[in-house]
Every structure is written in C-alpha cells, then in structure tokens.
C-alpha positions as semicolon CSV with decimal commas, in nm:
position;residue;x (nm);y (nm);z (nm)
1;V;-19,190;-11,704;10,558
2;F;-19,300;-11,969;10,341
3;T;-18,985;-12,211;10,397
4;Q;-18,890;-12,586;10,378
5;K;-18,957;-12,579;10,758
6;V;-19,298;-12,459;10,691
7;A;-19,369;-12,748;10,434
8;Y;-19,251;-13,025;10,661
9;L;-19,460;-12,884;10,961
10;S;-19,753;-12,894;10,714
11;T;-19,715;-13,208;10,608
12;V;-19,675;-13,355;10,993
13;L;-20,019;-13,162;11,067
14;L;-20,177;-13,301;10,759
15;I;-20,078;-13,648;10,871
16;L;-20,201;-13,584;11,210
17;S;-20,529;-13,445;11,092
18;P;-20,838;-13,643;11,192
19;V;-21,045;-13,510;10,892
20;Y;-20,759;-13,661;10,667
21;F;-20,821;-13,984;10,848
22;H;-21,175;-13,983;10,829
23;A;-21,123;-13,901;10,460
24;Y;-20,910;-14,221;10,421
25;W;-21,186;-14,436;10,632
26;F;-21,420;-14,308;10,355
27;F;-21,209;-14,452;10,103
28;L;-21,181;-14,121;9,917
29;F;-20,879;-14,231;9,701
30;K;-21,014;-14,079;9,366
31;N;-21,016;-13,763;9,576
32;F;-20,663;-13,806;9,716
33;L;-20,532;-13,852;9,332
34;A;-20,724;-13,557;9,211
35;L;-20,598;-13,342;9,503
36;S;-20,242;-13,455;9,411
37;L;-20,280;-13,376;9,040
38;F;-20,422;-13,014;9,140
39;F;-20,110;-12,971;9,364
40;C;-19,898;-13,028;9,075
41;L;-20,109;-12,796;8,838
42;L;-20,052;-12,505;9,071
43;I;-19,682;-12,574;9,101
44;A;-19,653;-12,586;8,718
45;I;-19,865;-12,249;8,697
46;R;-19,616;-12,112;8,949
47;K;-19,324;-12,236;8,736
48;N;-19,461;-12,140;8,391
49;S;-19,432;-12,476;8,247
50;W;-19,696;-12,477;7,999
51;W;-19,656;-12,859;7,910
52;A;-19,727;-12,942;8,226
53;V;-20,013;-12,711;8,294
54;I;-20,198;-12,849;7,959
55;L;-20,126;-13,240;8,060
56;L;-20,235;-13,171;8,439
57;S;-20,535;-12,948;8,310
58;L;-20,658;-13,227;8,066
59;V;-20,604;-13,492;8,316
60;L;-20,741;-13,362;8,646
61;P;-21,109;-13,359;8,518
62;I;-21,109;-13,744;8,447
63;T;-21,008;-13,832;8,782
64;H;-21,271;-13,659;9,042
65;Q;-21,550;-13,456;8,989
66;S;-21,594;-13,263;9,304
67;T;-21,211;-13,204;9,327
68;T;-21,214;-13,072;8,978
69;V;-21,497;-12,842;9,048
70;I;-21,315;-12,667;9,341
71;A;-20,980;-12,674;9,156
72;G;-21,151;-12,514;8,852
73;V;-21,320;-12,249;9,085
74;I;-20,959;-12,175;9,289
75;I;-20,788;-12,127;8,934
76;F;-21,085;-11,899;8,811
77;I;-21,028;-11,683;9,112
78;Y;-20,659;-11,690;9,115
79;T;-20,660;-11,568;8,730
80;I;-20,881;-11,290;8,839
81;I;-20,633;-11,153;9,115
82;V;-20,342;-11,203;8,890
83;W;-20,517;-11,034;8,607
84;W;-20,630;-10,741;8,864
85;R;-20,240;-10,722;8,973
86;K;-20,163;-10,664;8,605
87;E;-19,951;-10,974;8,602
88;N;-19,934;-11,252;8,359
89;F;-20,269;-11,409;8,380
90;W;-20,256;-11,618;8,039
91;L;-20,138;-11,955;8,189
92;P;-20,379;-11,983;8,469
93;L;-20,648;-11,867;8,240
94;G;-20,576;-12,131;7,981
95;S;-20,557;-12,394;8,246
96;W;-20,891;-12,294;8,364
97;F;-21,029;-12,306;7,995
98;L;-20,896;-12,649;7,964
99;L;-20,997;-12,779;8,281
100;T;-21,335;-12,653;8,247
101;S;-21,365;-12,771;7,888
102;V;-21,293;-13,143;7,944
103;Y;-21,503;-13,143;8,283
104;L;-21,828;-13,027;8,064
105;I;-21,721;-13,309;7,791
106;Y;-21,710;-13,559;8,091
107;H;-21,986;-13,436;8,271
108;P;-22,271;-13,299;8,027
109;T;-22,538;-13,310;8,297
110;V;-22,404;-13,022;8,527
111;V;-22,679;-12,802;8,430
112;A;-22,910;-13,063;8,565
113;K;-22,703;-13,094;8,893
114;L;-22,714;-12,731;8,973
115;S;-23,072;-12,733;8,938
116;A;-23,091;-13,015;9,181
117;P;-22,777;-12,966;9,357
118;P;-22,613;-13,304;9,491
119;V;-22,535;-13,406;9,838
120;A;-22,209;-13,526;9,927
121;I;-22,155;-13,731;10,262
122;F;-21,864;-13,644;10,438
123;I;-21,871;-13,449;10,769
124;D;-22,048;-13,154;10,898
125;W;-21,957;-12,828;11,053
126;L;-21,967;-12,969;11,430
127;D;-21,734;-13,278;11,327
128;F;-21,508;-13,051;11,108
129;I;-21,469;-12,818;11,432
130;Q;-21,438;-13,101;11,690
131;M;-21,162;-13,249;11,487
132;T;-20,973;-12,940;11,390
133;W;-21,014;-12,710;11,704
134;P;-20,623;-12,725;11,779
135;L;-20,558;-12,657;11,401
136;L;-20,827;-12,366;11,403
137;I;-20,640;-12,203;11,685
138;L;-20,298;-12,253;11,520
139;A;-20,413;-12,157;11,181
140;T;-20,574;-11,846;11,317
141;A;-20,234;-11,735;11,488
142;G;-20,055;-11,805;11,150
143;L;-20,296;-11,605;10,956
144;W;-20,237;-11,297;11,176
145;V;-19,871;-11,345;11,137
146;L;-19,928;-11,379;10,771
147;K;-20,176;-11,063;10,758
148;K;-19,957;-10,833;10,555
149;E;-19,807;-11,135;10,306
150;I;-20,134;-11,341;10,231
151;L;-20,216;-11,135;9,918
152;A;-19,884;-11,199;9,794
153;K;-19,939;-11,572;9,786
154;T;-20,211;-11,556;9,510
155;D;-20,275;-11,927;9,488
156;L;-20,315;-11,980;9,864
157;F;-20,524;-11,661;9,887
158;A;-20,745;-11,797;9,603
159;W;-20,775;-12,132;9,787
160;F;-20,904;-11,990;10,085
161;I;-21,140;-11,747;9,959
162;V;-21,305;-12,052;9,746
163;V;-21,299;-12,293;10,052
164;V;-21,466;-12,024;10,281
165;A;-21,729;-11,929;10,024
166;F;-21,797;-12,300;9,958
167;L;-21,851;-12,361;10,324
168;I;-22,033;-12,039;10,441
169;F;-22,285;-12,057;10,166
170;S;-22,313;-12,440;10,199
171;L;-22,269;-12,468;9,796
172;P;-22,302;-12,822;9,616
173;Y;-22,077;-13,077;9,784
174;H;-21,968;-12,831;10,060
175;E;-21,937;-13,144;10,303
176;R;-21,645;-13,261;10,089
177;V;-21,475;-12,909;10,076
178;F;-21,368;-12,983;10,430
179;L;-21,107;-13,189;10,273
180;F;-20,995;-12,862;10,104
181;A;-21,015;-12,648;10,406
182;I;-20,748;-12,857;10,596
183;F;-20,451;-12,733;10,348
184;P;-20,468;-12,370;10,407
185;L;-20,507;-12,426;10,773
186;V;-20,208;-12,652;10,830
187;I;-20,011;-12,396;10,617
188;F;-20,116;-12,114;10,847
189;G;-20,065;-12,306;11,155
190;S;-19,724;-12,435;11,023
191;V;-19,629;-12,058;10,946
192;F;-19,710;-11,987;11,325
193;L;-19,515;-12,298;11,455
194;S;-19,195;-12,231;11,244
C-alpha cells in the first residue's frame, strides 16, 4: 500500500498544504531541520542502522526543542508497540534513551517548564481545520482504506497516536504539533488517492 506513488503524492500534498506555507511564513526553519533529522532517524531505525541512529539521536536534540519532545514521545510509543509485539525493541529504546538524555542535558529547566507550560504561537484548531478540510476528508478516506494495515506500520501509527493525544489534551506546544499532524494526514490521503 505504501508505494513510491504514495510517497510522491504525499510530497505534493505537503507542498500544497496551507499549514506548511503558514509555517514557512513564521520562519520555523529550525523546526524544518529537526523534522528532516527525525525522518532520517525513523528511516535509520527501520533499516537497523545503529551508527545512524546514534548520530541522529545525538544531533536532533540540539536543533529544535519542541520537535525533539514530540520525536521522543513518538519513539517512546513506537518502542512500547514494538516491545508489545515481541519484536526487537532495543534500537528504538536506545534511540529514545540517547535523545532524552541529550535533551535533558541541553534543557535542564524542563521540570520548571512542565509546572508552567509554555505557549507556542502558530495556529489554532479553527485555522487548522479551515486550512486542511480537503486533506482531512482525503485522510479519513485513506484511514478507512488502511484500517486493517495501519497497526503494521508501527512508526506511522505511533506518530498518529502522539499527534492526536497532544492536540486533544492541549499538551505543551500543542499549537506547533499541527505541523506534525500534516504528515500522517498527507500519507493517509495519498493512500486513498493512489
């Protein structure tokens, strides 16, 4: 189901996304760099490339704080799912440990931030829905197509769970998580279009 055609369609949908244009307008370049590193990290985990996982897990936390938090939570959920399936979970667990350790070294005030959560300005729910309603329709149809296979794509499923949880519970930086929400949506929408 996740073919090269789906990858091309996902790229086109992402390029056409008003949410990403809005992010570009906000000059969220560090966010884009960190997202690129996170995608490379997920690929390295899938390919069992220990050296790439170690390098990316060390570099990601020094690029962008909120992206690192979301990435860490996604990898943590991914690790739990892989462990629950009785698959090899040591590589994602090691990645999560390195990522979290470096993050805590670079951001020792994280406890203070949890007691007084920061506010990140980006977009709100209404703006997001207005900007993405056609994509939301395509993604819903794509999710329906993938209903039996979605659990097999552990990293995408973990990504989707984390994004939904951050947005529904308005966790810290949830306004920036709309950037992360686009990725599963464009992938699900592309599956439907293909």
